[in-house]
XYZ file of C-alpha atoms in Angstrom:
425
model
C 95.625 84.491 83.474
C 97.340 81.234 84.342
C 99.592 81.465 87.370
C 103.151 80.161 86.927
C 104.563 77.480 89.185
C 108.092 76.129 89.499
C 107.908 74.047 86.332
C 111.052 72.874 84.474
C 112.310 75.257 81.811
C 110.765 74.703 78.375
C 113.079 74.013 75.446
C 112.989 76.396 72.499
C 112.024 73.518 70.206
C 108.998 72.566 72.297
C 107.943 76.207 72.651
C 108.080 76.808 68.879
C 106.219 73.541 68.276
C 103.431 74.676 70.631
C 103.064 77.913 68.637
C 102.866 75.939 65.391
C 100.296 73.619 66.955
C 98.027 76.512 67.927
C 98.395 78.118 64.491
C 97.647 74.805 62.744
C 94.472 74.477 64.818
C 93.156 77.797 63.540
C 94.315 80.086 66.361
C 96.575 83.138 66.083
C 98.876 83.184 69.141
C 99.848 86.586 70.517
C 102.925 86.572 72.720
C 105.340 88.689 74.676
C 108.931 87.675 75.476
C 111.007 88.937 78.387
C 114.579 88.969 77.049
C 116.295 88.051 80.306
C 120.002 87.281 79.829
C 121.116 83.941 81.236
C 124.003 85.628 83.099
C 121.531 87.302 85.441
C 121.006 83.838 86.966
C 117.444 84.320 88.209
C 116.284 81.966 90.915
C 112.932 80.195 91.286
C 111.604 82.952 93.540
C 112.526 85.594 90.941
C 110.584 83.768 88.249
C 107.634 83.371 90.623
C 107.691 87.128 91.295
C 107.619 87.785 87.535
C 104.692 85.399 87.174
C 102.750 87.101 89.970
C 103.204 90.478 88.280
C 102.040 88.956 85.007
C 98.982 87.512 86.724
C 97.950 90.950 87.970
C 98.922 93.077 84.960
C 98.515 90.974 81.805
C 95.256 89.793 80.164
C 93.338 86.776 81.431
C 94.131 83.371 79.899
C 97.780 84.300 79.361
C 100.045 81.261 79.617
C 103.475 81.746 81.248
C 106.478 79.664 80.103
C 110.030 79.851 81.451
C 112.386 79.015 78.577
C 115.672 77.137 78.713
C 117.661 80.259 77.756
C 116.378 82.197 80.787
C 113.746 84.178 78.896
C 110.062 84.122 79.894
C 107.276 83.816 77.320
C 103.669 84.966 77.782
C 101.297 83.442 75.225
C 97.652 84.151 74.597
C 95.227 82.735 72.023
C 93.504 86.033 71.189
C 94.117 89.741 70.722
C 96.249 91.499 73.300
C 95.279 95.152 73.518
C 96.041 95.794 77.185
C 98.550 98.430 78.269
C 101.547 96.494 79.585
C 103.714 99.449 80.708
C 103.015 98.786 84.417
C 104.087 95.174 84.016
C 107.360 96.170 82.311
C 108.125 98.718 85.055
C 107.669 96.033 87.709
C 109.964 93.654 85.813
C 112.650 96.361 85.697
C 112.404 96.664 89.482
C 112.711 92.893 89.942
C 115.776 92.708 87.673
C 117.387 95.685 89.404
C 117.086 93.772 92.688
C 118.626 90.690 91.061
C 121.570 92.718 89.737
C 122.131 94.285 93.159
C 122.059 90.837 94.753
C 124.343 89.164 92.201
C 126.650 92.102 91.650
C 126.792 91.570 87.883
C 124.773 91.728 84.680
C 122.674 94.402 83.019
C 119.139 94.836 81.733
C 118.952 94.707 77.904
C 117.387 97.603 76.021
C 114.996 95.204 74.261
C 113.750 93.641 77.508
C 110.088 93.350 76.438
C 109.100 92.215 72.948
C 105.623 91.624 71.485
C 104.976 89.175 68.626
C 102.176 87.602 66.627
C 102.660 84.074 65.289
C 103.365 83.265 62.482
C 103.553 86.831 61.095
C 106.539 87.727 63.309
C 108.302 84.378 63.015
C 111.484 85.948 61.599
C 111.726 88.563 64.385
C 111.181 85.900 67.035
C 113.936 83.787 65.493
C 116.360 86.724 65.668
C 115.562 87.233 69.356
C 116.266 83.552 70.026
C 119.334 83.603 67.786
C 118.054 80.838 65.509
C 116.614 80.498 62.005
C 113.101 79.110 62.441
C 112.616 78.606 58.692
C 115.695 76.367 58.514
C 114.447 74.346 61.464
C 111.141 73.690 59.722
C 112.857 72.679 56.474
C 115.256 70.432 58.393
C 112.421 67.999 58.987
C 110.425 69.086 62.019
C 106.928 67.651 61.699
C 104.301 70.340 61.164
C 100.964 69.421 62.714
C 98.111 68.852 60.371
C 95.487 71.561 60.217
C 92.597 70.003 62.119
C 90.255 72.856 61.237
C 90.748 72.263 57.504
C 90.398 68.517 58.004
C 87.061 68.956 59.762
C 85.821 71.414 57.153
C 86.357 68.734 54.544
C 84.874 65.938 56.660
C 81.640 67.717 57.627
C 79.321 67.856 54.632
C 76.400 70.228 54.187
C 73.984 67.304 54.491
C 75.604 66.309 57.791
C 75.028 69.821 59.133
C 71.419 69.855 57.928
C 70.914 66.448 59.512
C 72.354 67.676 62.820
C 70.504 70.984 62.897
C 67.627 71.537 65.269
C 65.106 74.329 65.430
C 63.142 75.467 68.466
C 60.506 78.133 68.800
C 60.647 80.995 71.281
C 57.116 81.535 72.542
C 55.766 84.332 74.724
C 52.978 83.501 77.182
C 50.790 86.035 78.895
C 47.319 85.965 80.387
C 45.495 86.342 77.090
C 47.619 84.867 74.300
C 50.591 82.833 73.122
C 52.792 84.469 70.501
C 55.813 83.211 68.558
C 58.741 85.611 68.940
C 61.121 83.753 66.636
C 63.176 80.605 66.582
C 66.682 79.339 67.226
C 68.663 77.173 64.821
C 71.559 75.248 66.330
C 73.711 72.302 65.348
C 73.588 69.362 67.758
C 77.247 68.664 68.492
C 76.517 65.302 70.121
C 74.373 64.111 67.181
C 77.004 65.162 64.663
C 79.824 63.401 66.530
C 77.879 60.175 66.999
C 76.407 59.922 63.507
C 78.783 61.725 61.142
C 82.156 61.925 62.912
C 82.230 58.547 64.638
C 85.683 57.799 63.217
C 87.200 60.938 64.753
C 88.417 60.753 68.344
C 87.709 64.338 69.382
C 88.046 64.360 73.140
C 90.304 67.199 74.289
C 88.872 70.670 75.011
C 91.080 72.192 72.308
C 89.799 69.778 69.673
C 86.173 70.329 70.676
C 86.741 74.091 70.462
C 88.071 73.711 66.913
C 85.062 71.563 65.991
C 82.701 74.167 67.463
C 84.248 76.942 65.374
C 84.059 74.845 62.207
C 80.401 74.079 62.972
C 79.746 77.803 63.350
C 81.093 78.331 59.828
C 78.995 75.454 58.467
C 75.886 76.715 60.250
C 76.380 80.148 58.716
C 76.442 78.501 55.276
C 73.240 76.601 56.074
C 71.571 79.777 57.337
C 72.456 81.608 54.133
C 70.886 78.823 52.063
C 67.715 78.989 54.176
C 67.557 82.780 54.204
C 64.812 83.196 51.596
C 62.491 80.960 53.658
C 63.493 82.526 56.986
C 63.129 86.214 56.298
C 61.810 88.258 57.975
C 61.655 86.047 61.079
C 63.636 86.689 64.221
C 66.502 84.205 64.044
C 68.723 83.183 66.973
C 72.123 81.591 66.301
C 74.434 80.211 68.967
C 78.062 81.106 68.200
C 81.550 81.011 69.667
C 83.041 84.379 70.605
C 86.014 83.644 68.336
C 83.713 83.073 65.352
C 82.086 86.493 65.630
C 85.522 88.139 65.493
C 86.500 86.210 62.333
C 86.454 87.185 58.653
C 83.953 84.417 57.865
C 81.393 86.085 60.153
C 81.966 89.450 58.471
C 81.224 87.815 55.120
C 78.135 86.175 56.629
C 76.524 89.380 57.894
C 77.108 91.063 54.524
C 75.137 88.314 52.758
C 72.075 89.579 50.865
C 73.296 93.157 51.370
C 72.844 92.850 55.105
C 69.158 91.863 54.983
C 69.871 88.618 56.833
C 70.907 90.408 60.032
C 67.939 92.780 60.204
C 66.222 90.547 62.786
C 69.117 88.410 63.957
C 70.319 87.640 67.472
C 73.605 85.978 68.431
C 73.880 83.938 71.632
C 77.100 83.131 73.470
C 77.315 80.384 76.076
C 78.240 81.591 79.543
C 81.258 79.236 79.597
C 82.601 80.580 76.300
C 82.070 84.202 77.392
C 83.826 83.746 80.754
C 86.773 81.908 79.195
C 87.270 84.705 76.650
C 85.946 87.734 78.534
C 87.843 90.516 76.757
C 87.005 89.065 73.345
C 83.398 88.624 74.535
C 83.138 92.331 75.323
C 84.678 93.197 71.945
C 82.220 90.857 70.202
C 79.244 92.431 72.003
C 80.376 95.915 71.028
C 80.836 94.861 67.407
C 77.438 93.130 67.168
C 75.623 96.085 68.717
C 77.354 98.427 66.253
C 75.902 96.514 63.275
C 72.429 96.170 64.821
C 72.529 92.556 66.006
C 71.136 91.733 69.445
C 73.414 89.830 71.823
C 72.420 87.241 74.401
C 74.090 85.139 77.078
C 72.993 81.498 76.935
C 73.290 78.402 79.155
C 73.020 80.208 82.461
C 72.194 77.716 85.196
C 69.913 78.573 88.103
C 72.741 78.207 90.675
C 74.895 80.579 88.577
C 72.322 83.345 89.071
C 73.617 83.641 92.636
C 76.982 84.877 91.286
C 75.854 87.151 88.453
C 75.087 90.842 88.681
C 72.065 91.602 86.473
C 72.817 95.321 86.362
C 76.339 94.737 85.004
C 75.436 92.299 82.236
C 75.817 94.275 79.024
C 73.620 92.034 76.855
C 70.189 92.398 75.278
C 68.761 89.167 76.703
C 69.721 86.156 78.797
C 68.669 82.500 78.607
C 68.372 80.586 81.870
C 68.270 76.780 81.882
C 65.258 75.277 83.619
C 66.237 72.935 86.429
C 63.650 70.848 88.243
C 65.806 71.112 91.376
C 64.232 74.518 91.865
C 61.399 72.651 93.569
C 63.839 71.123 96.061
C 65.177 72.305 99.401
C 66.659 75.582 98.102
C 63.570 76.529 96.157
C 63.005 79.835 97.962
C 66.519 81.189 97.361
C 66.702 80.201 93.700
C 63.137 81.280 92.987
C 63.702 84.703 94.532
C 66.855 85.171 92.471
C 65.084 84.177 89.244
C 62.217 86.531 90.089
C 64.746 89.359 90.599
C 66.256 88.759 87.161
C 62.796 88.545 85.571
C 61.897 91.933 87.048
C 65.060 93.540 85.645
C 65.142 91.825 82.246
C 61.763 92.982 80.968
C 60.348 93.172 77.421
C 60.988 89.506 76.657
C 64.703 89.732 77.533
C 64.736 86.739 79.920
C 64.092 83.357 78.297
C 63.659 80.098 80.204
C 65.155 77.274 78.106
C 65.110 73.464 78.104
C 61.531 73.497 79.311
C 60.690 69.817 79.002
C 57.627 69.706 81.244
C 54.471 71.539 82.135
C 56.009 72.259 85.528
C 58.747 74.340 83.899
C 56.180 76.519 82.160
C 53.988 76.962 85.212
C 56.862 77.633 87.591
C 58.486 80.093 85.190
C 55.290 82.046 84.718
C 54.677 82.199 88.472
C 58.138 83.782 88.873
C 57.599 86.440 86.211
C 59.152 84.771 83.146
C 57.101 85.174 79.960
C 59.277 83.685 77.177
C 60.009 79.943 76.967
C 61.866 77.476 74.771
C 62.204 73.700 74.895
C 60.766 70.341 73.931
C 57.521 70.887 75.873
C 56.991 74.224 74.127
C 57.567 72.586 70.733
C 55.107 69.825 71.639
C 52.486 72.454 72.413
C 52.853 73.725 68.848
C 51.764 70.379 67.395
C 48.111 71.233 66.883
C 49.003 74.632 65.459
C 51.436 73.103 62.968
C 48.884 70.476 61.998
C 46.476 73.243 60.995
C 49.015 75.492 59.283
C 51.189 73.018 57.366
C 50.489 72.910 53.629
C 52.994 70.177 52.678
C 51.986 66.655 51.719
C 50.890 64.482 54.604
C 53.594 62.149 55.861
C 51.127 59.995 57.804
C 47.470 59.880 58.680
C 47.710 61.997 61.802
C 50.921 64.045 61.580
C 52.021 66.368 58.856
C 54.919 68.224 60.523
C 56.274 65.420 62.686
C 59.843 66.018 61.486
C 60.035 69.336 59.688
C 58.938 70.986 62.907
C 62.509 70.689 64.187
C 64.771 69.399 61.393
C 65.585 71.943 58.648
C 66.942 69.203 56.375
C 63.545 67.480 56.276
C 61.829 70.807 55.741
C 64.003 71.375 52.693
C 63.419 67.842 51.385
C 59.641 67.933 51.855
C 59.156 71.461 50.632
C 57.625 72.353 53.997
C 57.724 75.994 54.998
C 58.958 77.365 58.298
C 55.965 77.717 60.571
C 57.574 79.490 63.527
C 56.646 82.845 62.077
C 57.396 85.868 64.219
C 54.161 87.492 65.386
C 51.996 84.400 64.870
C 49.328 84.141 67.547
C 48.820 80.568 68.678
C 45.955 81.359 71.029
C 44.071 84.459 72.045
C 41.203 85.009 74.423
């Protein structure tokens, strides 16, 4: 929820344009409008009281806008399933006080109205007393659809070129075993090498790009499916993608065989920013048999998370060499606590780029690792197992180890096979 301050009233034109902007960028705004008559003459404090009630009773990430006609709009970028009866009752009380103070006015019967844009565009226009269709035809500029533009600009080869693949390896006292692998699209690589002409800087634009990449990555995964099955496959997705129709089509590919051993990871930032949708996504994924994980958890963030309340199948904690600094004891104890609770390979230490990360993680009870150092350790194994043509005198899998595009070009198979034993004593 975004708290409302004493901002200037927003014009109807600018408000409608903001709805069109969100819709053009691939979002479906959900909104509620308080039909407050202008003759009630609410003051700044009255609007602040309404905003405070909204903050406590409406869903998180709801934007509050005071409109020029006295109405108040509450806009949200995702589904709005919360019961808002308590909020409406409080607003009635506030308006009753205003009427008593002013000595005039009345509360309209249609005080609270819920809409979805653009499906309810006509109803919203009637509430505002304007014809929104006529305004659009009169020459208002409709924003271009950035999502469609990016879909056309990002080719399949660009996605293959930007994809990376990392193994998830379990270490114990007697053996090293591959548990699966993660395929992800490097956003930075794609922007620098394939989208250099696009100035994508704002958080909204990056979010649109991330959702488009999710769609492209699903297409790539479907094309690789015959070579992947039956491996355990991890995909990093946006919460909004999982709740989309494109994801439903994806999981039905190959009659559902693709999801038999699939796991979906959400970044902690994406989950927190869209918490209600995150919970809905987790429930949906569990219902179809897909494991859910929370990714990109930093070591300092462990201090603020409750392991017993995290309704996910696994978590991925980012290795940070600062653990060996002054606060080593506190952070190490917290990581050890999580490792004791998330058993059966459900805590993964990621971005392990050194031997220290592996040794420290194992000493604290972690047994599954991912990162550049782990991939480097697989070099000798890949050298033995690879059956493709040699690319050089000493390395056969120098590239296809991590780049699916090169694996496809060279005819090299995926070597991160689930259940493969790399070493056993």
